[in-house]
Amino acid sequence: MTAKKRILICDDEEGIRESLKLILENDYDLVFSCSGKECLEKLERQKDIKLVLLDIKMPKQNGLEVTREIKRVRPDIKIIIVTGYASPEIAQEAISVGADDYIPKPFASKEILDKVSESL
């Protein structure tokens, strides 16, 4: 039996973290954080995280800043931005700072599962 791949979900909204948990928990090993700082700390401690699902709008440090920092210290990790502030400009900026993909909120379960599977 193959070990489940580990995903870090970083969103300041508990409801979004719970929704993503329900969608992904059967297929992946999940780790959660509610801030950019906590996300970076968990990535430092848990080297087996393969993918980060990251919100853009968070207090103190936004997802674009966190993406830049993740790519600086872990360039191999995949990042999917998940945001309620969908626009072509934000999507382009997210990709330009190192995100691998972009999912607007609200999202469908199939969309999350497909994008995560493609990234991993």
Tab-separated table of N, CA, C and O in Angstrom:
chain	number	residue	atom	x	y	z
A	1	MET	N	0.843	-1.196	0.000
A	1	MET	CA	0.000	0.000	0.000
A	1	MET	C	0.882	1.251	0.000
A	1	MET	O	1.805	1.367	0.791
A	2	THR	N	0.601	2.159	-0.879
A	2	THR	CA	1.373	3.385	-0.991
A	2	THR	C	0.881	4.407	0.023
A	2	THR	O	-0.326	4.556	0.228
A	3	ALA	N	1.829	5.123	0.628
A	3	ALA	CA	1.458	6.166	1.591
A	3	ALA	C	0.759	7.310	0.851
A	3	ALA	O	1.092	7.621	-0.292
A	4	LYS	N	-0.194	7.910	1.531
A	4	LYS	CA	-0.903	9.047	0.946
A	4	LYS	C	0.035	10.238	0.866
A	4	LYS	O	0.827	10.481	1.772
A	5	LYS	N	-0.090	11.001	-0.210
A	5	LYS	CA	0.697	12.223	-0.346
A	5	LYS	C	0.144	13.273	0.603
A	5	LYS	O	-1.066	13.367	0.818
A	6	ARG	N	1.049	14.065	1.163
A	6	ARG	CA	0.676	15.063	2.171
A	6	ARG	C	0.464	16.429	1.517
A	6	ARG	O	1.286	16.896	0.739
A	7	ILE	N	-0.664	17.042	1.871
A	7	ILE	CA	-1.055	18.359	1.374
A	7	ILE	C	-1.241	19.291	2.564
A	7	ILE	O	-1.857	18.912	3.561
A	8	LEU	N	-0.741	20.508	2.430
A	8	LEU	CA	-0.964	21.553	3.428
A	8	LEU	C	-2.040	22.492	2.902
A	8	LEU	O	-1.929	23.020	1.793
A	9	ILE	N	-3.088	22.669	3.695
A	9	ILE	CA	-4.181	23.586	3.355
A	9	ILE	C	-4.044	24.812	4.245
A	9	ILE	O	-4.091	24.706	5.472
A	10	CYS	N	-3.850	25.974	3.623
A	10	CYS	CA	-3.677	27.217	4.367
A	10	CYS	C	-4.768	28.213	3.968
A	10	CYS	O	-4.773	28.742	2.858
A	11	ASP	N	-5.685	28.439	4.894
A	11	ASP	CA	-6.780	29.390	4.679
A	11	ASP	C	-7.211	29.905	6.041
A	11	ASP	O	-7.318	29.126	6.990
A	12	ASP	N	-7.453	31.194	6.153
A	12	ASP	CA	-7.853	31.760	7.438
A	12	ASP	C	-9.322	31.497	7.765
A	12	ASP	O	-9.748	31.719	8.890
A	13	GLU	N	-10.086	30.976	6.808
A	13	GLU	CA	-11.500	30.673	7.045
A	13	GLU	C	-11.669	29.189	7.375
A	13	GLU	O	-11.364	28.320	6.560
A	14	GLU	N	-12.176	28.914	8.567
A	14	GLU	CA	-12.364	27.535	8.996
A	14	GLU	C	-13.288	26.766	8.056
A	14	GLU	O	-13.062	25.588	7.768
A	15	GLY	N	-14.329	27.413	7.554
A	15	GLY	CA	-15.281	26.753	6.658
A	15	GLY	C	-14.616	26.244	5.383
A	15	GLY	O	-14.945	25.160	4.900
A	16	ILE	N	-13.691	27.006	4.849
A	16	ILE	CA	-12.972	26.581	3.642
A	16	ILE	C	-12.052	25.406	3.979
A	16	ILE	O	-11.997	24.416	3.227
A	17	ARG	N	-11.349	25.490	5.107
A	17	ARG	CA	-10.489	24.368	5.511
A	17	ARG	C	-11.317	23.097	5.674
A	17	ARG	O	-10.923	22.022	5.219
A	18	GLU	N	-12.485	23.214	6.284
A	18	GLU	CA	-13.363	22.054	6.486
A	18	GLU	C	-13.879	21.504	5.151
A	18	GLU	O	-13.952	20.293	4.962
A	19	SER	N	-14.257	22.388	4.246
A	19	SER	CA	-14.731	21.947	2.928
A	19	SER	C	-13.644	21.182	2.188
A	19	SER	O	-13.901	20.111	1.631
A	20	LEU	N	-12.437	21.720	2.198
A	20	LEU	CA	-11.329	21.052	1.523
A	20	LEU	C	-10.996	19.720	2.206
A	20	LEU	O	-10.667	18.743	1.540
A	21	LYS	N	-11.121	19.680	3.514
A	21	LYS	CA	-10.892	18.432	4.246
A	21	LYS	C	-11.868	17.356	3.776
A	21	LYS	O	-11.465	16.226	3.481
A	22	LEU	N	-13.149	17.701	3.701
A	22	LEU	CA	-14.161	16.734	3.279
A	22	LEU	C	-13.900	16.210	1.861
A	22	LEU	O	-14.113	15.036	1.575
A	23	ILE	N	-13.417	17.087	0.992
A	23	ILE	CA	-13.162	16.704	-0.398
A	23	ILE	C	-11.926	15.806	-0.513
A	23	ILE	O	-11.910	14.854	-1.284
A	24	LEU	N	-10.893	16.101	0.275
A	24	LEU	CA	-9.577	15.488	0.052
A	24	LEU	C	-9.156	14.401	1.037
A	24	LEU	O	-8.224	13.641	0.772
A	25	GLU	N	-9.807	14.311	2.191
A	25	GLU	CA	-9.297	13.461	3.272
A	25	GLU	C	-9.223	11.968	2.932
A	25	GLU	O	-8.406	11.250	3.507
A	26	ASN	N	-10.045	11.494	2.017
A	26	ASN	CA	-10.002	10.069	1.680
A	26	ASN	C	-8.775	9.695	0.852
A	26	ASN	O	-8.321	8.549	0.902
A	27	ASP	N	-8.246	10.650	0.101
A	27	ASP	CA	-7.156	10.352	-0.830
A	27	ASP	C	-5.795	10.901	-0.411
A	27	ASP	O	-4.774	10.488	-0.967
A	28	TYR	N	-5.790	11.845	0.530
A	28	TYR	CA	-4.544	12.528	0.880
A	28	TYR	C	-4.402	12.673	2.389
A	28	TYR	O	-5.392	12.695	3.119
A	29	ASP	N	-3.153	12.814	2.833
A	29	ASP	CA	-2.842	13.108	4.220
A	29	ASP	C	-2.822	14.635	4.330
A	29	ASP	O	-2.047	15.297	3.625
A	30	LEU	N	-3.665	15.195	5.172
A	30	LEU	CA	-3.847	16.650	5.219
A	30	LEU	C	-3.237	17.268	6.466
A	30	LEU	O	-3.318	16.718	7.563
A	31	VAL	N	-2.665	18.462	6.270
A	31	VAL	CA	-2.128	19.295	7.332
A	31	VAL	C	-2.785	20.658	7.137
A	31	VAL	O	-3.000	21.089	6.001
A	32	PHE	N	-3.084	21.347	8.240
A	32	PHE	CA	-3.810	22.620	8.134
A	32	PHE	C	-3.061	23.757	8.805
A	32	PHE	O	-2.388	23.557	9.818
A	33	SER	N	-3.226	24.949	8.243
A	33	SER	CA	-2.739	26.176	8.876
A	33	SER	C	-3.730	27.288	8.562
A	33	SER	O	-4.476	27.211	7.591
A	34	CYS	N	-3.743	28.294	9.402
A	34	CYS	CA	-4.692	29.394	9.206
A	34	CYS	C	-4.000	30.739	8.978
A	34	CYS	O	-4.655	31.777	8.982
A	35	SER	N	-2.679	30.714	8.767
A	35	SER	CA	-1.957	31.957	8.473
A	35	SER	C	-0.715	31.628	7.651
A	35	SER	O	-0.242	30.486	7.640
A	36	GLY	N	-0.194	32.645	6.983
A	36	GLY	CA	1.022	32.462	6.212
A	36	GLY	C	2.187	32.046	7.085
A	36	GLY	O	2.972	31.165	6.714
A	37	LYS	N	2.299	32.648	8.251
A	37	LYS	CA	3.386	32.327	9.180
A	37	LYS	C	3.325	30.859	9.587
A	37	LYS	O	4.333	30.144	9.554
A	38	GLU	N	2.144	30.399	9.971
A	38	GLU	CA	1.978	29.004	10.380
A	38	GLU	C	2.250	28.054	9.204
A	38	GLU	O	2.862	26.994	9.370
A	39	CYS	N	1.836	28.439	8.016
A	39	CYS	CA	2.079	27.648	6.813
A	39	CYS	C	3.583	27.451	6.610
A	39	CYS	O	4.054	26.325	6.417
A	40	LEU	N	4.338	28.522	6.678
A	40	LEU	CA	5.787	28.448	6.475
A	40	LEU	C	6.461	27.623	7.563
A	40	LEU	O	7.386	26.857	7.280
A	41	GLU	N	5.980	27.747	8.801
A	41	GLU	CA	6.534	26.949	9.908
A	41	GLU	C	6.289	25.458	9.680
A	41	GLU	O	7.169	24.629	9.889
A	42	LYS	N	5.089	25.108	9.237
A	42	LYS	CA	4.776	23.692	9.003
A	42	LYS	C	5.595	23.137	7.836
A	42	LYS	O	6.053	21.993	7.878
A	43	LEU	N	5.795	23.929	6.804
A	43	LEU	CA	6.617	23.484	5.679
A	43	LEU	C	8.061	23.262	6.108
A	43	LEU	O	8.735	22.360	5.600
A	44	GLU	N	8.539	24.072	7.034
A	44	GLU	CA	9.903	23.920	7.544
A	44	GLU	C	10.055	22.610	8.314
A	44	GLU	O	11.061	21.919	8.193
A	45	ARG	N	9.047	22.266	9.106
A	45	ARG	CA	9.108	21.071	9.963
A	45	ARG	C	8.746	19.779	9.223
A	45	ARG	O	9.242	18.719	9.567
A	46	GLN	N	7.857	19.875	8.249
A	46	GLN	CA	7.350	18.669	7.583
A	46	GLN	C	7.802	18.662	6.118
A	46	GLN	O	7.121	19.181	5.243
A	47	LYS	N	8.927	18.055	5.898
A	47	LYS	CA	9.558	18.070	4.571
A	47	LYS	C	8.832	17.208	3.543
A	47	LYS	O	9.134	17.271	2.362
A	48	ASP	N	7.876	16.384	4.003
A	48	ASP	CA	7.178	15.493	3.074
A	48	ASP	C	5.914	16.114	2.466
A	48	ASP	O	5.203	15.453	1.718
A	49	ILE	N	5.639	17.374	2.755
A	49	ILE	CA	4.490	18.051	2.127
A	49	ILE	C	4.809	18.274	0.652
A	49	ILE	O	5.865	18.810	0.313
A	50	LYS	N	3.899	17.844	-0.214
A	50	LYS	CA	4.115	17.909	-1.659
A	50	LYS	C	3.364	19.053	-2.345
A	50	LYS	O	3.724	19.463	-3.443
A	51	LEU	N	2.286	19.522	-1.687
A	51	LEU	CA	1.406	20.513	-2.311
A	51	LEU	C	0.825	21.412	-1.238
A	51	LEU	O	0.512	20.951	-0.138
A	52	VAL	N	0.681	22.701	-1.574
A	52	VAL	CA	0.015	23.656	-0.687
A	52	VAL	C	-1.187	24.221	-1.433
A	52	VAL	O	-1.065	24.681	-2.565
A	53	LEU	N	-2.351	24.156	-0.785
A	53	LEU	CA	-3.544	24.876	-1.250
A	53	LEU	C	-3.587	26.139	-0.410
A	53	LEU	O	-3.711	26.079	0.816
A	54	LEU	N	-3.467	27.284	-1.057
A	54	LEU	CA	-3.184	28.533	-0.358
A	54	LEU	C	-4.173	29.628	-0.730
A	54	LEU	O	-4.370	29.918	-1.914
A	55	ASP	N	-4.762	30.245	0.293
A	55	ASP	CA	-5.658	31.387	0.096
A	55	ASP	C	-4.823	32.627	-0.202
A	55	ASP	O	-3.686	32.746	0.254
A	56	ILE	N	-5.390	33.573	-0.949
A	56	ILE	CA	-4.669	34.827	-1.209
A	56	ILE	C	-4.927	35.845	-0.098
A	56	ILE	O	-4.002	36.435	0.426
A	57	LYS	N	-6.183	36.056	0.261
A	57	LYS	CA	-6.532	37.102	1.236
A	57	LYS	C	-6.497	36.553	2.656
A	57	LYS	O	-7.414	35.872	3.099
A	58	MET	N	-5.393	36.839	3.360
A	58	MET	CA	-5.246	36.443	4.760
A	58	MET	C	-4.661	37.621	5.525
A	58	MET	O	-3.946	38.442	4.950
A	59	PRO	N	-4.951	37.692	6.818
A	59	PRO	CA	-4.389	38.787	7.611
A	59	PRO	C	-2.867	38.701	7.675
A	59	PRO	O	-2.290	37.615	7.584
A	60	LYS	N	-2.234	39.829	7.810
A	60	LYS	CA	-0.783	39.980	7.997
A	60	LYS	C	0.036	39.667	6.760
A	60	LYS	O	0.794	40.493	6.299
A	61	GLN	N	-0.085	38.476	6.209
A	61	GLN	CA	0.733	38.078	5.066
A	61	GLN	C	-0.174	37.430	4.029
A	61	GLN	O	-0.780	36.401	4.295
A	62	ASN	N	-0.258	38.037	2.835
A	62	ASN	CA	-1.165	37.474	1.831
A	62	ASN	C	-0.535	36.271	1.124
A	62	ASN	O	0.656	35.999	1.241
A	63	GLY	N	-1.367	35.546	0.400
A	63	GLY	CA	-0.940	34.324	-0.251
A	63	GLY	C	0.142	34.512	-1.298
A	63	GLY	O	0.953	33.622	-1.521
A	64	LEU	N	0.179	35.678	-1.931
A	64	LEU	CA	1.229	35.932	-2.912
A	64	LEU	C	2.583	36.056	-2.223
A	64	LEU	O	3.590	35.527	-2.709
A	65	GLU	N	2.621	36.740	-1.089
A	65	GLU	CA	3.862	36.848	-0.306
A	65	GLU	C	4.309	35.471	0.190
A	65	GLU	O	5.492	35.135	0.138
A	66	VAL	N	3.342	34.689	0.662
A	66	VAL	CA	3.646	33.342	1.150
A	66	VAL	C	4.163	32.471	0.003
A	66	VAL	O	5.134	31.719	0.172
A	67	THR	N	3.557	32.595	-1.170
A	67	THR	CA	4.019	31.838	-2.337
A	67	THR	C	5.471	32.154	-2.651
A	67	THR	O	6.283	31.251	-2.864
A	68	ARG	N	5.818	33.437	-2.663
A	68	ARG	CA	7.209	33.832	-2.926
A	68	ARG	C	8.157	33.190	-1.920
A	68	ARG	O	9.217	32.681	-2.283
A	69	GLU	N	7.778	33.222	-0.649
A	69	GLU	CA	8.623	32.672	0.410
A	69	GLU	C	8.742	31.149	0.291
A	69	GLU	O	9.833	30.591	0.441
A	70	ILE	N	7.632	30.475	0.016
A	70	ILE	CA	7.677	29.020	-0.159
A	70	ILE	C	8.628	28.665	-1.292
A	70	ILE	O	9.476	27.771	-1.157
A	71	LYS	N	8.510	29.333	-2.422
A	71	LYS	CA	9.341	29.019	-3.585
A	71	LYS	C	10.815	29.344	-3.321
A	71	LYS	O	11.696	28.704	-3.903
A	72	ARG	N	11.071	30.289	-2.440
A	72	ARG	CA	12.454	30.618	-2.089
A	72	ARG	C	13.097	29.479	-1.298
A	72	ARG	O	14.237	29.103	-1.551
A	73	VAL	N	12.339	28.899	-0.353
A	73	VAL	CA	12.910	27.865	0.514
A	73	VAL	C	12.612	26.434	0.040
A	73	VAL	O	13.351	25.514	0.354
A	74	ARG	N	11.536	26.242	-0.705
A	74	ARG	CA	11.152	24.902	-1.198
A	74	ARG	C	10.694	25.019	-2.658
A	74	ARG	O	9.513	24.894	-2.963
A	75	PRO	N	11.619	25.268	-3.578
A	75	PRO	CA	11.228	25.489	-4.980
A	75	PRO	C	10.534	24.298	-5.626
A	75	PRO	O	9.829	24.455	-6.619
A	76	ASP	N	10.686	23.106	-5.042
A	76	ASP	CA	10.101	21.897	-5.602
A	76	ASP	C	8.626	21.723	-5.271
A	76	ASP	O	7.930	20.949	-5.921
A	77	ILE	N	8.130	22.438	-4.277
A	77	ILE	CA	6.757	22.219	-3.810
A	77	ILE	C	5.752	22.838	-4.781
A	77	ILE	O	6.010	23.871	-5.391
A	78	LYS	N	4.621	22.165	-4.949
A	78	LYS	CA	3.542	22.662	-5.811
A	78	LYS	C	2.614	23.549	-4.982
A	78	LYS	O	2.348	23.263	-3.805
A	79	ILE	N	2.098	24.613	-5.601
A	79	ILE	CA	1.189	25.540	-4.926
A	79	ILE	C	-0.013	25.792	-5.822
A	79	ILE	O	0.141	26.139	-6.992
A	80	ILE	N	-1.202	25.612	-5.242
A	80	ILE	CA	-2.439	25.985	-5.922
A	80	ILE	C	-3.085	27.095	-5.092
A	80	ILE	O	-3.359	26.916	-3.905
A	81	ILE	N	-3.287	28.235	-5.711
A	81	ILE	CA	-3.961	29.358	-5.062
A	81	ILE	C	-5.468	29.116	-5.137
A	81	ILE	O	-5.995	28.794	-6.197
A	82	VAL	N	-6.134	29.267	-3.992
A	82	VAL	CA	-7.589	29.124	-3.909
A	82	VAL	C	-8.116	30.443	-3.345
A	82	VAL	O	-7.785	30.806	-2.217
A	83	THR	N	-8.909	31.180	-4.132
A	83	THR	CA	-9.310	32.506	-3.673
A	83	THR	C	-10.719	32.898	-4.102
A	83	THR	O	-11.197	32.475	-5.150
A	84	GLY	N	-11.344	33.701	-3.258
A	84	GLY	CA	-12.642	34.272	-3.564
A	84	GLY	C	-12.532	35.555	-4.362
A	84	GLY	O	-13.524	36.140	-4.753
A	85	TYR	N	-11.310	36.019	-4.576
A	85	TYR	CA	-11.077	37.268	-5.302
A	85	TYR	C	-10.550	36.949	-6.694
A	85	TYR	O	-9.423	37.252	-7.045
A	86	ALA	N	-11.392	36.274	-7.457
A	86	ALA	CA	-10.972	35.794	-8.767
A	86	ALA	C	-10.935	36.915	-9.792
A	86	ALA	O	-11.887	37.671	-9.936
A	87	SER	N	-9.815	37.020	-10.470
A	87	SER	CA	-9.675	37.926	-11.601
A	87	SER	C	-8.494	37.445	-12.428
A	87	SER	O	-7.584	36.806	-11.894
A	88	PRO	N	-8.496	37.746	-13.706
A	88	PRO	CA	-7.351	37.348	-14.538
A	88	PRO	C	-6.036	37.938	-14.029
A	88	PRO	O	-4.996	37.298	-14.106
A	89	GLU	N	-6.101	39.159	-13.486
A	89	GLU	CA	-4.882	39.816	-12.986
A	89	GLU	C	-4.303	39.066	-11.791
A	89	GLU	O	-3.094	38.843	-11.716
A	90	ILE	N	-5.170	38.658	-10.858
A	90	ILE	CA	-4.698	37.925	-9.678
A	90	ILE	C	-4.167	36.555	-10.098
A	90	ILE	O	-3.120	36.116	-9.613
A	91	ALA	N	-4.844	35.898	-11.004
A	91	ALA	CA	-4.384	34.599	-11.490
A	91	ALA	C	-2.997	34.739	-12.133
A	91	ALA	O	-2.088	33.953	-11.846
A	92	GLN	N	-2.828	35.747	-12.959
A	92	GLN	CA	-1.542	35.970	-13.624
A	92	GLN	C	-0.454	36.293	-12.607
A	92	GLN	O	0.661	35.775	-12.697
A	93	GLU	N	-0.773	37.130	-11.622
A	93	GLU	CA	0.221	37.471	-10.598
A	93	GLU	C	0.600	36.241	-9.770
A	93	GLU	O	1.764	36.026	-9.461
A	94	ALA	N	-0.390	35.424	-9.424
A	94	ALA	CA	-0.128	34.207	-8.645
A	94	ALA	C	0.837	33.287	-9.404
A	94	ALA	O	1.800	32.778	-8.823
A	95	ILE	N	0.598	33.098	-10.683
A	95	ILE	CA	1.472	32.247	-11.494
A	95	ILE	C	2.860	32.884	-11.616
A	95	ILE	O	3.878	32.196	-11.536
A	96	SER	N	2.900	34.196	-11.754
A	96	SER	CA	4.199	34.868	-11.933
A	96	SER	C	5.085	34.787	-10.688
A	96	SER	O	6.307	34.829	-10.801
A	97	VAL	N	4.485	34.653	-9.491
A	97	VAL	CA	5.301	34.543	-8.272
A	97	VAL	C	5.589	33.089	-7.900
A	97	VAL	O	6.248	32.829	-6.902
A	98	GLY	N	5.086	32.141	-8.697
A	98	GLY	CA	5.463	30.756	-8.468
A	98	GLY	C	4.344	29.758	-8.257
A	98	GLY	O	4.601	28.568	-8.113
A	99	ALA	N	3.088	30.220	-8.206
A	99	ALA	CA	1.982	29.268	-8.054
A	99	ALA	C	1.874	28.405	-9.307
A	99	ALA	O	2.177	28.854	-10.411
A	100	ASP	N	1.465	27.171	-9.124
A	100	ASP	CA	1.342	26.248	-10.243
A	100	ASP	C	-0.051	26.264	-10.861
A	100	ASP	O	-0.219	25.898	-12.016
A	101	ASP	N	-1.040	26.671	-10.063
A	101	ASP	CA	-2.411	26.701	-10.567
A	101	ASP	C	-3.230	27.634	-9.691
A	101	ASP	O	-2.748	28.149	-8.676
A	102	TYR	N	-4.485	27.790	-10.064
A	102	TYR	CA	-5.350	28.790	-9.469
A	102	TYR	C	-6.787	28.275	-9.523
A	102	TYR	O	-7.223	27.816	-10.577
A	103	ILE	N	-7.484	28.307	-8.383
A	103	ILE	CA	-8.885	27.868	-8.329
A	103	ILE	C	-9.710	28.968	-7.663
A	103	ILE	O	-9.440	29.338	-6.523
A	104	PRO	N	-10.722	29.498	-8.361
A	104	PRO	CA	-11.577	30.504	-7.732
A	104	PRO	C	-12.602	29.864	-6.791
A	104	PRO	O	-13.028	28.728	-7.002
A	105	LYS	N	-12.940	30.585	-5.722
A	105	LYS	CA	-14.029	30.188	-4.823
A	105	LYS	C	-15.302	30.832	-5.360
A	105	LYS	O	-15.234	31.947	-5.858
A	106	PRO	N	-16.441	30.216	-5.217
A	106	PRO	CA	-16.644	28.870	-4.696
A	106	PRO	C	-16.148	27.844	-5.709
A	106	PRO	O	-16.180	28.071	-6.906
A	107	PHE	N	-15.711	26.711	-5.196
A	107	PHE	CA	-15.155	25.670	-6.046
A	107	PHE	C	-16.019	24.420	-5.964
A	107	PHE	O	-16.745	24.208	-5.007
A	108	ALA	N	-15.911	23.600	-6.982
A	108	ALA	CA	-16.614	22.309	-7.012
A	108	ALA	C	-15.642	21.225	-6.556
A	108	ALA	O	-14.440	21.315	-6.803
A	109	SER	N	-16.161	20.199	-5.912
A	109	SER	CA	-15.326	19.091	-5.439
A	109	SER	C	-14.492	18.500	-6.561
A	109	SER	O	-13.296	18.254	-6.406
A	110	LYS	N	-15.110	18.256	-7.710
A	110	LYS	CA	-14.406	17.651	-8.837
A	110	LYS	C	-13.252	18.539	-9.289
A	110	LYS	O	-12.168	18.040	-9.623
A	111	GLU	N	-13.460	19.844	-9.310
A	111	GLU	CA	-12.402	20.769	-9.725
A	111	GLU	C	-11.197	20.665	-8.784
A	111	GLU	O	-10.048	20.591	-9.233
A	112	ILE	N	-11.465	20.626	-7.476
A	112	ILE	CA	-10.379	20.492	-6.496
A	112	ILE	C	-9.649	19.167	-6.702
A	112	ILE	O	-8.421	19.127	-6.793
A	113	LEU	N	-10.400	18.078	-6.768
A	113	LEU	CA	-9.785	16.759	-6.937
A	113	LEU	C	-8.967	16.672	-8.225
A	113	LEU	O	-7.853	16.132	-8.229
A	114	ASP	N	-9.489	17.210	-9.310
A	114	ASP	CA	-8.771	17.173	-10.594
A	114	ASP	C	-7.485	17.989	-10.550
A	114	ASP	O	-6.425	17.516	-10.965
A	115	LYS	N	-7.559	19.192	-10.016
A	115	LYS	CA	-6.371	20.063	-9.986
A	115	LYS	C	-5.310	19.499	-9.049
A	115	LYS	O	-4.121	19.552	-9.362
A	116	VAL	N	-5.722	18.970	-7.903
A	116	VAL	CA	-4.768	18.381	-6.966
A	116	VAL	C	-4.099	17.169	-7.621
A	116	VAL	O	-2.872	17.026	-7.580
A	117	SER	N	-4.886	16.315	-8.230
A	117	SER	CA	-4.356	15.131	-8.890
A	117	SER	C	-3.369	15.513	-9.999
A	117	SER	O	-2.285	14.923	-10.110
A	118	GLU	N	-3.713	16.507	-10.791
A	118	GLU	CA	-2.829	16.982	-11.869
A	118	GLU	C	-1.516	17.522	-11.308
A	118	GLU	O	-0.447	17.268	-11.867
A	119	SER	N	-1.587	18.246	-10.211
A	119	SER	CA	-0.394	18.849	-9.616
A	119	SER	C	0.553	17.823	-9.023
A	119	SER	O	1.764	18.009	-9.021
A	120	LEU	N	-0.020	16.748	-8.497
A	120	LEU	CA	0.808	15.739	-7.849
A	120	LEU	C	1.214	14.647	-8.820
A	120	LEU	O	2.078	13.865	-8.582
